[in-house]
Amino acid sequence: MAQGPQQDDDNTTRLDRPDGAPARVLPGPREEGVLTVLRGPNAGGLFTLDGPRTLIGRSSEAQVMLTDAAMSRRHSAIARTPEGYFIEDLGSANGTIVDGIKIDQRTQLHDGSRIEVGAHTLLRFGLHDAVEREAARRTHDLMVRDPLTSLFNRRHLYERLHSEAAFALRHNTPLAVLLVDIDGFKQINDTHGHAVGDSVLRVLSRALTQTVRTEDVLARYGGEEFVIVARGIEVGGARALGDRIVRAAAALRVPGGKQPVPVSVSVGVAHSALIASHEPEVLLRAADEAMYTAKRSGRNRAELASNTPVNRATYRLSPQDAAFIRERTTDNG
C-alpha cells in the first residue's frame, strides 16, 4: 500500500509510489502541430493547429489571424490529414513560401519547416506532444494576456492597434478607439477592499467581451482602464457601441460583503473621421480626452472626441509607450 510523502534528513520531500508506477510523464507522440511567429508584427505569437483545417490570414475568421499588412485576408490554409500536415496558398496577392520555395500546390510540412507570408512574417511549423503543446500555449498566453482578466494586455494592444491603423489608412476605411474607465474605482478598493476591486475588473471584463463585436480588439489598458479597437465602424456605430458598454456596466452588481457593489464606467470614443487621423497615438489621446469629458459631465456616459486638436499636455500616454507606437509605425507601416 502506498505511503504518504516522507521527508529525509535534509528536509527534501520523498514521494513513495506504488510498484510499477511511472516516475515521470513519458513523452507522447509528437503529432500536434504548432505555428510560432518568428518575425513580423505578431512576433512571439503561438497558434495550435487544432482542427482539420486552419486558415491563415488577416481575416477575423482566420484561426491564425496575423496583422501583416501585405498578407491577404484569406492567405493560406493548413490541412491535418492521416499522412501529416499540408499547406496550400489560397491565391494570395504575395504568395506563400515554404523553406525558401514559393509554393503553387499543396505542400507537406515537416517539423521545423519555415513559412514566409506577407512582407514581414516568418512562421515556424513544429510538431509537439500534448504536454509540450499545452506548455507552449500557456507560455504564449502569459505573453499576450492580462493574468487577472484574461483580456489582451497593453503590449499586444499596441501591436494590434498599429496593424489596424495601417490597414484602415491604406484602404481608407474608418477606425475607432474606445477608452473605458471604471468610475470611482479607488473608492471601491478603499471601501470594499482590493479583492472586491479585482472581482469588479473580472466581471466587467466578461461584460465587455459579450458587448463588443467578434472582430474588435479588447484589452486591459492598465489599472481600471480598458481599450477597444473597432475597425470598419462608422461614427454612429462607434457611439452606439460606447452607449452599449455604459448600459452593460450599469447593469452589473458585484458581491461586496453586506450589499452588492454597483458599477459604472465613463467611455471616450475617438473616430478617425472626426479627428481626421488614423495615427494610433492620436486616436488614443483623443479617446482619453473624450473619456475625461465624460467624467466631467457626470460619469456613467460615453462621449465622442471632437475634431479639435488633442491637448498633448493633459494626455497620460507615457513617453515609453509613445516611443513604442512610433517604432511600430516606422518599422511596419
mmCIF file of C-alpha atoms in Angstrom:
data_model
loop_
_atom_site.group_PDB
_atom_site.id
_atom_site.type_symbol
_atom_site.label_atom_id
_atom_site.label_comp_id
_atom_site.label_asym_id
_atom_site.label_seq_id
_atom_site.Cartn_x
_atom_site.Cartn_y
_atom_site.Cartn_z
ATOM 1 C CA MET A 1 0.000 0.000 0.000
ATOM 2 C CA ALA A 2 1.387 3.396 -0.930
ATOM 3 C CA GLN A 3 2.691 5.562 1.889
ATOM 4 C CA GLY A 4 2.280 9.328 2.110
ATOM 5 C CA PRO A 5 5.123 11.740 1.375
ATOM 6 C CA GLN A 6 8.104 11.361 3.723
ATOM 7 C CA GLN A 7 10.999 13.704 4.461
ATOM 8 C CA ASP A 8 14.643 12.711 4.683
ATOM 9 C CA ASP A 9 17.282 14.336 6.883
ATOM 10 C CA ASP A 10 17.827 17.354 4.569
ATOM 11 C CA ASN A 11 14.076 18.146 4.548
ATOM 12 C CA THR A 12 13.594 17.023 0.946
ATOM 13 C CA THR A 13 10.137 15.515 0.449
ATOM 14 C CA ARG A 14 10.373 11.974 -0.869
ATOM 15 C CA LEU A 15 7.439 10.552 -2.791
ATOM 16 C CA ASP A 16 6.514 6.891 -2.332
ATOM 17 C CA ARG A 17 4.908 5.490 -5.470
ATOM 18 C CA PRO A 18 3.114 2.169 -5.968
ATOM 19 C CA ASP A 19 5.186 -0.556 -7.539
ATOM 20 C CA GLY A 20 5.323 -0.165 -11.294
ATOM 21 C CA ALA A 21 4.070 3.428 -11.298
ATOM 22 C CA PRO A 22 5.945 5.695 -13.746
ATOM 23 C CA ALA A 23 8.284 8.132 -12.038
ATOM 24 C CA ARG A 24 7.654 10.845 -14.614
ATOM 25 C CA VAL A 25 5.427 11.770 -17.550
ATOM 26 C CA LEU A 26 6.749 9.868 -20.537
ATOM 27 C CA PRO A 27 6.984 11.624 -23.924
ATOM 28 C CA GLY A 28 3.960 11.133 -26.119
ATOM 29 C CA PRO A 29 3.745 11.025 -29.900
ATOM 30 C CA ARG A 30 4.878 14.305 -31.471
ATOM 31 C CA GLU A 31 1.932 14.819 -33.787
ATOM 32 C CA GLU A 32 0.341 18.056 -32.566
ATOM 33 C CA GLY A 33 1.009 20.906 -34.994
ATOM 34 C CA VAL A 34 2.008 24.331 -33.694
ATOM 35 C CA LEU A 35 2.891 27.558 -35.529
ATOM 36 C CA THR A 36 5.277 30.025 -33.877
ATOM 37 C CA VAL A 37 5.696 33.561 -35.258
ATOM 38 C CA LEU A 38 9.454 34.104 -35.514
ATOM 39 C CA ARG A 39 9.351 37.510 -37.188
ATOM 40 C CA GLY A 40 6.803 40.173 -38.054
ATOM 41 C CA PRO A 41 4.134 42.294 -36.336
ATOM 42 C CA ASN A 42 2.959 39.295 -34.297
ATOM 43 C CA ALA A 43 6.429 38.036 -33.329
ATOM 44 C CA GLY A 44 6.295 35.662 -30.372
ATOM 45 C CA GLY A 45 2.770 34.536 -31.168
ATOM 46 C CA LEU A 46 1.874 30.867 -30.996
ATOM 47 C CA PHE A 47 -1.028 29.072 -32.637
ATOM 48 C CA THR A 48 -2.063 25.466 -32.162
ATOM 49 C CA LEU A 49 -3.476 23.661 -35.195
ATOM 50 C CA ASP A 50 -6.482 22.066 -33.548
ATOM 51 C CA GLY A 51 -8.942 21.380 -36.337
ATOM 52 C CA PRO A 52 -8.801 19.516 -39.642
ATOM 53 C CA ARG A 53 -8.211 22.818 -41.478
ATOM 54 C CA THR A 54 -6.613 26.025 -40.233
ATOM 55 C CA LEU A 55 -6.990 29.312 -42.122
ATOM 56 C CA ILE A 56 -4.081 31.794 -42.070
ATOM 57 C CA GLY A 57 -4.691 35.448 -42.920
ATOM 58 C CA ARG A 58 -5.781 38.898 -41.786
ATOM 59 C CA SER A 59 -9.474 37.998 -41.656
ATOM 60 C CA SER A 60 -11.123 37.840 -38.246
ATOM 61 C CA GLU A 61 -12.396 34.428 -39.393
ATOM 62 C CA ALA A 62 -8.856 33.059 -39.599
ATOM 63 C CA GLN A 63 -7.769 30.682 -36.867
ATOM 64 C CA VAL A 64 -4.251 32.096 -37.346
ATOM 65 C CA MET A 65 -5.047 35.800 -37.614
ATOM 66 C CA LEU A 66 -1.940 37.842 -38.383
ATOM 67 C CA THR A 67 -1.649 41.578 -38.867
ATOM 68 C CA ASP A 68 0.986 41.802 -41.589
ATOM 69 C CA ALA A 69 -0.355 44.419 -44.000
ATOM 70 C CA ALA A 70 0.998 42.533 -47.040
ATOM 71 C CA MET A 71 -0.978 39.385 -46.231
ATOM 72 C CA SER A 72 -4.292 38.580 -47.863
ATOM 73 C CA ARG A 73 -7.362 38.197 -45.688
ATOM 74 C CA ARG A 74 -7.502 34.501 -46.649
ATOM 75 C CA HIS A 75 -3.847 33.916 -47.378
ATOM 76 C CA SER A 76 -3.201 30.195 -46.955
ATOM 77 C CA ALA A 77 -4.528 27.136 -45.157
ATOM 78 C CA ILE A 78 -3.075 24.121 -43.373
ATOM 79 C CA ALA A 79 -4.855 20.763 -43.507
ATOM 80 C CA ARG A 80 -4.316 17.965 -41.000
ATOM 81 C CA THR A 81 -4.549 14.513 -42.580
ATOM 82 C CA PRO A 82 -3.585 10.984 -41.521
ATOM 83 C CA GLU A 83 -0.412 11.474 -43.592
ATOM 84 C CA GLY A 84 0.574 14.703 -41.805
ATOM 85 C CA TYR A 85 0.117 18.447 -42.205
ATOM 86 C CA PHE A 86 -0.140 20.104 -45.625
ATOM 87 C CA ILE A 87 -0.209 23.809 -46.540
ATOM 88 C CA GLU A 88 -1.657 25.459 -49.646
ATOM 89 C CA ASP A 89 -1.740 29.045 -50.855
ATOM 90 C CA LEU A 90 -5.270 30.393 -51.395
ATOM 91 C CA GLY A 91 -4.438 32.684 -54.303
ATOM 92 C CA SER A 92 -2.880 35.324 -52.065
ATOM 93 C CA ALA A 93 -1.509 38.532 -53.527
ATOM 94 C CA ASN A 94 2.078 37.911 -52.403
ATOM 95 C CA GLY A 95 2.269 34.133 -52.192
ATOM 96 C CA THR A 96 3.380 31.614 -49.585
ATOM 97 C CA ILE A 97 6.983 30.439 -49.288
ATOM 98 C CA VAL A 98 7.879 27.164 -47.552
ATOM 99 C CA ASP A 99 11.536 26.500 -46.754
ATOM 100 C CA GLY A 100 12.629 29.027 -49.376
ATOM 101 C CA ILE A 101 10.354 27.812 -52.190
ATOM 102 C CA LYS A 102 7.231 29.660 -53.331
ATOM 103 C CA ILE A 103 4.520 27.015 -53.441
ATOM 104 C CA ASP A 104 1.884 26.606 -56.162
ATOM 105 C CA GLN A 105 0.370 23.358 -54.894
ATOM 106 C CA ARG A 106 -0.376 21.581 -51.641
ATOM 107 C CA THR A 107 2.921 21.042 -49.826
ATOM 108 C CA GLN A 108 3.700 18.826 -46.840
ATOM 109 C CA LEU A 109 5.114 20.484 -43.724
ATOM 110 C CA HIS A 110 7.807 18.891 -41.602
ATOM 111 C CA ASP A 111 8.952 19.583 -38.068
ATOM 112 C CA GLY A 112 10.969 22.805 -38.321
ATOM 113 C CA SER A 113 9.541 23.977 -41.670
ATOM 114 C CA ARG A 114 9.637 27.758 -42.106
ATOM 115 C CA ILE A 115 6.756 29.574 -43.767
ATOM 116 C CA GLU A 116 7.003 33.117 -45.147
ATOM 117 C CA VAL A 117 3.781 35.084 -45.643
ATOM 118 C CA GLY A 118 3.252 38.778 -46.325
ATOM 119 C CA ALA A 119 6.154 41.212 -46.243
ATOM 120 C CA HIS A 120 7.436 40.698 -42.718
ATOM 121 C CA THR A 121 6.048 37.486 -41.225
ATOM 122 C CA LEU A 122 8.050 34.285 -40.767
ATOM 123 C CA LEU A 123 6.401 31.250 -39.169
ATOM 124 C CA ARG A 124 7.911 28.052 -37.843
ATOM 125 C CA PHE A 125 5.927 24.828 -38.008
ATOM 126 C CA GLY A 126 6.648 22.368 -35.226
ATOM 127 C CA LEU A 127 5.375 19.013 -34.007
ATOM 128 C CA HIS A 128 4.809 18.705 -30.246
ATOM 129 C CA ASP A 129 3.368 16.103 -27.961
ATOM 130 C CA ALA A 130 0.298 17.027 -25.945
ATOM 131 C CA VAL A 131 2.258 18.148 -22.865
ATOM 132 C CA GLU A 132 4.625 20.336 -24.909
ATOM 133 C CA ARG A 133 1.764 21.922 -26.821
ATOM 134 C CA GLU A 134 -0.106 22.817 -23.630
ATOM 135 C CA ALA A 135 3.064 24.316 -22.146
ATOM 136 C CA ALA A 136 3.626 26.371 -25.300
ATOM 137 C CA ARG A 137 0.024 27.589 -25.213
ATOM 138 C CA ARG A 138 0.354 28.690 -21.596
ATOM 139 C CA THR A 139 3.615 30.498 -22.315
ATOM 140 C CA HIS A 140 2.008 32.375 -25.181
ATOM 141 C CA ASP A 141 -0.959 33.367 -23.022
ATOM 142 C CA LEU A 142 1.434 34.803 -20.442
ATOM 143 C CA MET A 143 2.947 36.961 -23.177
ATOM 144 C CA VAL A 144 -0.258 38.442 -24.611
ATOM 145 C CA ARG A 145 -2.907 38.116 -21.877
ATOM 146 C CA ASP A 146 -3.553 40.053 -18.690
ATOM 147 C CA PRO A 147 -3.413 37.492 -15.855
ATOM 148 C CA LEU A 148 -6.326 38.943 -13.869
ATOM 149 C CA THR A 149 -8.910 39.444 -16.614
ATOM 150 C CA SER A 150 -7.578 37.146 -19.396
ATOM 151 C CA LEU A 151 -8.025 40.034 -21.834
ATOM 152 C CA PHE A 152 -5.216 41.088 -24.143
ATOM 153 C CA ASN A 153 -2.501 43.072 -22.394
ATOM 154 C CA ARG A 154 -1.168 46.540 -23.155
ATOM 155 C CA ARG A 155 1.715 45.477 -25.363
ATOM 156 C CA HIS A 156 -0.472 43.229 -27.534
ATOM 157 C CA LEU A 157 -2.953 46.097 -27.795
ATOM 158 C CA TYR A 158 -0.264 48.334 -29.275
ATOM 159 C CA GLU A 159 0.696 45.645 -31.792
ATOM 160 C CA ARG A 160 -2.895 45.249 -32.946
ATOM 161 C CA LEU A 161 -3.684 48.957 -32.896
ATOM 162 C CA HIS A 162 -0.743 49.688 -35.154
ATOM 163 C CA SER A 163 -1.803 46.979 -37.593
ATOM 164 C CA GLU A 164 -5.453 48.019 -37.643
ATOM 165 C CA ALA A 165 -4.478 51.668 -38.149
ATOM 166 C CA ALA A 166 -2.153 50.782 -41.042
ATOM 167 C CA PHE A 167 -4.887 48.703 -42.687
ATOM 168 C CA ALA A 168 -7.531 51.433 -42.245
ATOM 169 C CA LEU A 169 -5.227 54.119 -43.660
ATOM 170 C CA ARG A 170 -4.220 52.023 -46.657
ATOM 171 C CA HIS A 171 -7.811 51.111 -47.539
ATOM 172 C CA ASN A 172 -9.357 54.426 -46.451
ATOM 173 C CA THR A 173 -11.713 52.710 -44.018
ATOM 174 C CA PRO A 174 -12.878 54.048 -40.643
ATOM 175 C CA LEU A 175 -11.316 53.120 -37.319
ATOM 176 C CA ALA A 176 -12.455 53.833 -33.777
ATOM 177 C CA VAL A 177 -10.733 53.586 -30.405
ATOM 178 C CA LEU A 178 -12.800 53.479 -27.206
ATOM 179 C CA LEU A 179 -11.254 54.016 -23.781
ATOM 180 C CA VAL A 180 -13.301 52.683 -20.846
ATOM 181 C CA ASP A 181 -12.594 53.801 -17.279
ATOM 182 C CA ILE A 182 -14.379 52.478 -14.168
ATOM 183 C CA ASP A 183 -15.960 55.321 -12.203
ATOM 184 C CA GLY A 184 -14.856 55.636 -8.578
ATOM 185 C CA PHE A 185 -12.643 52.575 -8.689
ATOM 186 C CA LYS A 186 -10.333 53.872 -5.956
ATOM 187 C CA GLN A 187 -13.336 54.303 -3.680
ATOM 188 C CA ILE A 188 -14.410 50.716 -4.399
ATOM 189 C CA ASN A 189 -10.980 49.482 -3.344
ATOM 190 C CA ASP A 190 -10.866 51.717 -0.270
ATOM 191 C CA THR A 191 -14.385 50.809 0.875
ATOM 192 C CA HIS A 192 -14.641 47.120 -0.009
ATOM 193 C CA GLY A 193 -11.032 46.000 -0.349
ATOM 194 C CA HIS A 194 -8.819 45.048 -3.274
ATOM 195 C CA ALA A 195 -10.324 41.560 -3.559
ATOM 196 C CA VAL A 196 -13.684 43.123 -4.418
ATOM 197 C CA GLY A 197 -11.916 45.542 -6.768
ATOM 198 C CA ASP A 198 -10.376 42.593 -8.583
ATOM 199 C CA SER A 199 -13.830 40.986 -8.824
ATOM 200 C CA VAL A 200 -15.180 44.185 -10.391
ATOM 201 C CA LEU A 201 -12.409 44.071 -13.006
ATOM 202 C CA ARG A 202 -13.124 40.423 -13.841
ATOM 203 C CA VAL A 203 -16.910 40.841 -14.000
ATOM 204 C CA LEU A 204 -16.641 43.960 -16.161
ATOM 205 C CA SER A 205 -14.163 42.209 -18.452
ATOM 206 C CA ARG A 206 -16.684 39.445 -19.101
ATOM 207 C CA ALA A 207 -19.410 42.010 -19.773
ATOM 208 C CA LEU A 208 -17.176 43.893 -22.220
ATOM 209 C CA THR A 209 -16.304 40.652 -24.017
ATOM 210 C CA GLN A 210 -20.016 39.965 -24.505
ATOM 211 C CA THR A 211 -20.701 43.532 -25.680
ATOM 212 C CA VAL A 212 -18.015 44.158 -28.304
ATOM 213 C CA ARG A 213 -18.021 42.623 -31.760
ATOM 214 C CA THR A 214 -16.066 39.470 -32.555
ATOM 215 C CA GLU A 215 -13.657 41.384 -34.779
ATOM 216 C CA ASP A 216 -12.945 44.094 -32.179
ATOM 217 C CA VAL A 217 -9.732 44.101 -30.148
ATOM 218 C CA LEU A 218 -10.404 44.307 -26.396
ATOM 219 C CA ALA A 219 -7.537 44.829 -23.965
ATOM 220 C CA ARG A 220 -6.896 45.835 -20.394
ATOM 221 C CA TYR A 221 -5.004 49.111 -20.708
ATOM 222 C CA GLY A 222 -3.882 49.278 -17.101
ATOM 223 C CA GLY A 223 -5.464 49.677 -13.673
ATOM 224 C CA GLU A 224 -9.175 50.207 -14.174
ATOM 225 C CA GLU A 225 -8.950 51.127 -17.868
ATOM 226 C CA PHE A 226 -9.803 49.109 -20.965
ATOM 227 C CA VAL A 227 -9.405 49.869 -24.672
ATOM 228 C CA ILE A 228 -11.445 48.632 -27.625
ATOM 229 C CA VAL A 229 -10.175 48.960 -31.201
ATOM 230 C CA ALA A 230 -13.072 48.760 -33.653
ATOM 231 C CA ARG A 231 -12.320 48.548 -37.377
ATOM 232 C CA GLY A 232 -14.688 49.412 -40.214
ATOM 233 C CA ILE A 233 -17.229 51.129 -37.981
ATOM 234 C CA GLU A 234 -18.958 54.433 -38.740
ATOM 235 C CA VAL A 235 -19.250 57.296 -36.253
ATOM 236 C CA GLY A 236 -22.806 56.396 -35.267
ATOM 237 C CA GLY A 237 -21.872 52.757 -34.731
ATOM 238 C CA ALA A 238 -18.884 53.703 -32.566
ATOM 239 C CA ARG A 239 -21.045 55.969 -30.430
ATOM 240 C CA ALA A 240 -23.699 53.249 -30.127
ATOM 241 C CA LEU A 241 -21.015 50.790 -29.017
ATOM 242 C CA GLY A 242 -19.917 53.231 -26.324
ATOM 243 C CA ASP A 243 -23.502 53.600 -25.120
ATOM 244 C CA ARG A 244 -23.967 49.804 -25.028
ATOM 245 C CA ILE A 245 -20.845 49.486 -22.893
ATOM 246 C CA VAL A 246 -22.178 52.083 -20.447
ATOM 247 C CA ARG A 247 -25.512 50.242 -20.149
ATOM 248 C CA ALA A 248 -23.828 46.846 -19.777
ATOM 249 C CA ALA A 249 -21.652 48.137 -16.941
ATOM 250 C CA ALA A 250 -24.575 49.835 -15.183
ATOM 251 C CA ALA A 251 -26.467 46.537 -15.112
ATOM 252 C CA LEU A 252 -23.699 44.822 -13.140
ATOM 253 C CA ARG A 253 -23.798 44.130 -9.424
ATOM 254 C CA VAL A 254 -20.675 42.628 -7.867
ATOM 255 C CA PRO A 255 -20.830 40.842 -4.478
ATOM 256 C CA GLY A 256 -19.142 43.064 -1.919
ATOM 257 C CA GLY A 257 -19.977 41.855 1.547
ATOM 258 C CA LYS A 258 -23.120 43.337 3.046
ATOM 259 C CA GLN A 259 -24.518 44.566 -0.259
ATOM 260 C CA PRO A 260 -23.695 44.281 -3.966
ATOM 261 C CA VAL A 261 -21.338 46.868 -5.445
ATOM 262 C CA PRO A 262 -22.772 48.855 -8.384
ATOM 263 C CA VAL A 263 -20.545 49.546 -11.376
ATOM 264 C CA SER A 264 -20.477 52.417 -13.835
ATOM 265 C CA VAL A 265 -17.995 53.484 -16.491
ATOM 266 C CA SER A 266 -17.059 56.552 -18.484
ATOM 267 C CA VAL A 267 -16.196 55.945 -22.127
ATOM 268 C CA GLY A 268 -14.247 58.084 -24.554
ATOM 269 C CA VAL A 269 -14.858 57.377 -28.238
ATOM 270 C CA ALA A 270 -12.330 58.551 -30.837
ATOM 271 C CA HIS A 271 -13.161 58.071 -34.511
ATOM 272 C CA SER A 272 -10.769 58.576 -37.403
ATOM 273 C CA ALA A 273 -13.349 60.583 -39.357
ATOM 274 C CA LEU A 274 -13.900 63.070 -36.524
ATOM 275 C CA ILE A 275 -10.279 63.668 -35.584
ATOM 276 C CA ALA A 276 -9.019 63.376 -39.181
ATOM 277 C CA SER A 277 -6.288 60.882 -38.261
ATOM 278 C CA HIS A 278 -5.560 57.169 -38.270
ATOM 279 C CA GLU A 279 -2.431 57.538 -36.154
ATOM 280 C CA PRO A 280 -2.545 55.201 -33.141
ATOM 281 C CA GLU A 281 -1.101 57.748 -30.724
ATOM 282 C CA VAL A 282 -3.548 60.435 -31.818
ATOM 283 C CA LEU A 283 -6.531 58.075 -31.564
ATOM 284 C CA LEU A 284 -5.539 57.035 -28.040
ATOM 285 C CA ARG A 285 -5.036 60.633 -26.961
ATOM 286 C CA ALA A 286 -8.382 61.692 -28.372
ATOM 287 C CA ALA A 287 -10.185 58.775 -26.701
ATOM 288 C CA ASP A 288 -8.503 59.646 -23.414
ATOM 289 C CA GLU A 289 -9.611 63.283 -23.575
ATOM 290 C CA ALA A 290 -13.154 62.261 -24.513
ATOM 291 C CA MET A 291 -13.210 59.912 -21.530
ATOM 292 C CA TYR A 292 -12.275 62.792 -19.233
ATOM 293 C CA THR A 293 -15.037 64.874 -20.814
ATOM 294 C CA ALA A 294 -17.444 62.083 -19.842
ATOM 295 C CA LYS A 295 -16.076 62.212 -16.274
ATOM 296 C CA ARG A 296 -16.551 65.985 -16.054
ATOM 297 C CA SER A 297 -20.059 65.663 -17.486
ATOM 298 C CA GLY A 298 -21.267 63.431 -14.665
ATOM 299 C CA ARG A 299 -19.731 59.993 -15.369
ATOM 300 C CA ASN A 300 -21.692 56.890 -16.406
ATOM 301 C CA ARG A 301 -21.773 58.042 -20.018
ATOM 302 C CA ALA A 302 -19.971 57.931 -23.363
ATOM 303 C CA GLU A 303 -18.567 60.967 -25.147
ATOM 304 C CA LEU A 304 -17.324 61.371 -28.708
ATOM 305 C CA ALA A 305 -13.968 63.032 -29.268
ATOM 306 C CA SER A 306 -14.319 66.300 -31.164
ATOM 307 C CA ASN A 307 -12.245 67.345 -34.123
ATOM 308 C CA THR A 308 -10.384 69.928 -32.038
ATOM 309 C CA PRO A 309 -6.629 69.429 -31.618
ATOM 310 C CA VAL A 310 -5.648 66.953 -28.920
ATOM 311 C CA ASN A 311 -4.170 68.602 -25.826
ATOM 312 C CA ARG A 312 -0.876 66.752 -25.523
ATOM 313 C CA ALA A 313 -0.120 68.386 -22.169
ATOM 314 C CA THR A 314 -3.015 66.602 -20.436
ATOM 315 C CA TYR A 315 -2.635 63.188 -22.055
ATOM 316 C CA ARG A 316 -1.179 60.388 -19.926
ATOM 317 C CA LEU A 317 0.462 58.191 -22.591
ATOM 318 C CA SER A 318 3.942 57.553 -21.218
ATOM 319 C CA PRO A 319 6.995 58.512 -23.301
ATOM 320 C CA GLN A 320 7.931 54.811 -23.443
ATOM 321 C CA ASP A 321 4.507 53.834 -24.816
ATOM 322 C CA ALA A 322 4.531 56.667 -27.335
ATOM 323 C CA ALA A 323 8.008 55.630 -28.499
ATOM 324 C CA PHE A 324 6.852 52.022 -28.870
ATOM 325 C CA ILE A 325 3.930 53.048 -31.094
ATOM 326 C CA ARG A 326 6.142 55.286 -33.223
ATOM 327 C CA GLU A 327 8.689 52.483 -33.568
ATOM 328 C CA ARG A 328 5.999 50.061 -34.780
ATOM 329 C CA THR A 329 4.694 52.640 -37.257
ATOM 330 C CA THR A 330 8.192 53.300 -38.619
ATOM 331 C CA ASP A 331 9.163 49.626 -38.899
ATOM 332 C CA ASN A 332 5.980 48.146 -40.332
ATOM 333 C CA GLY A 333 3.880 50.943 -41.701
#
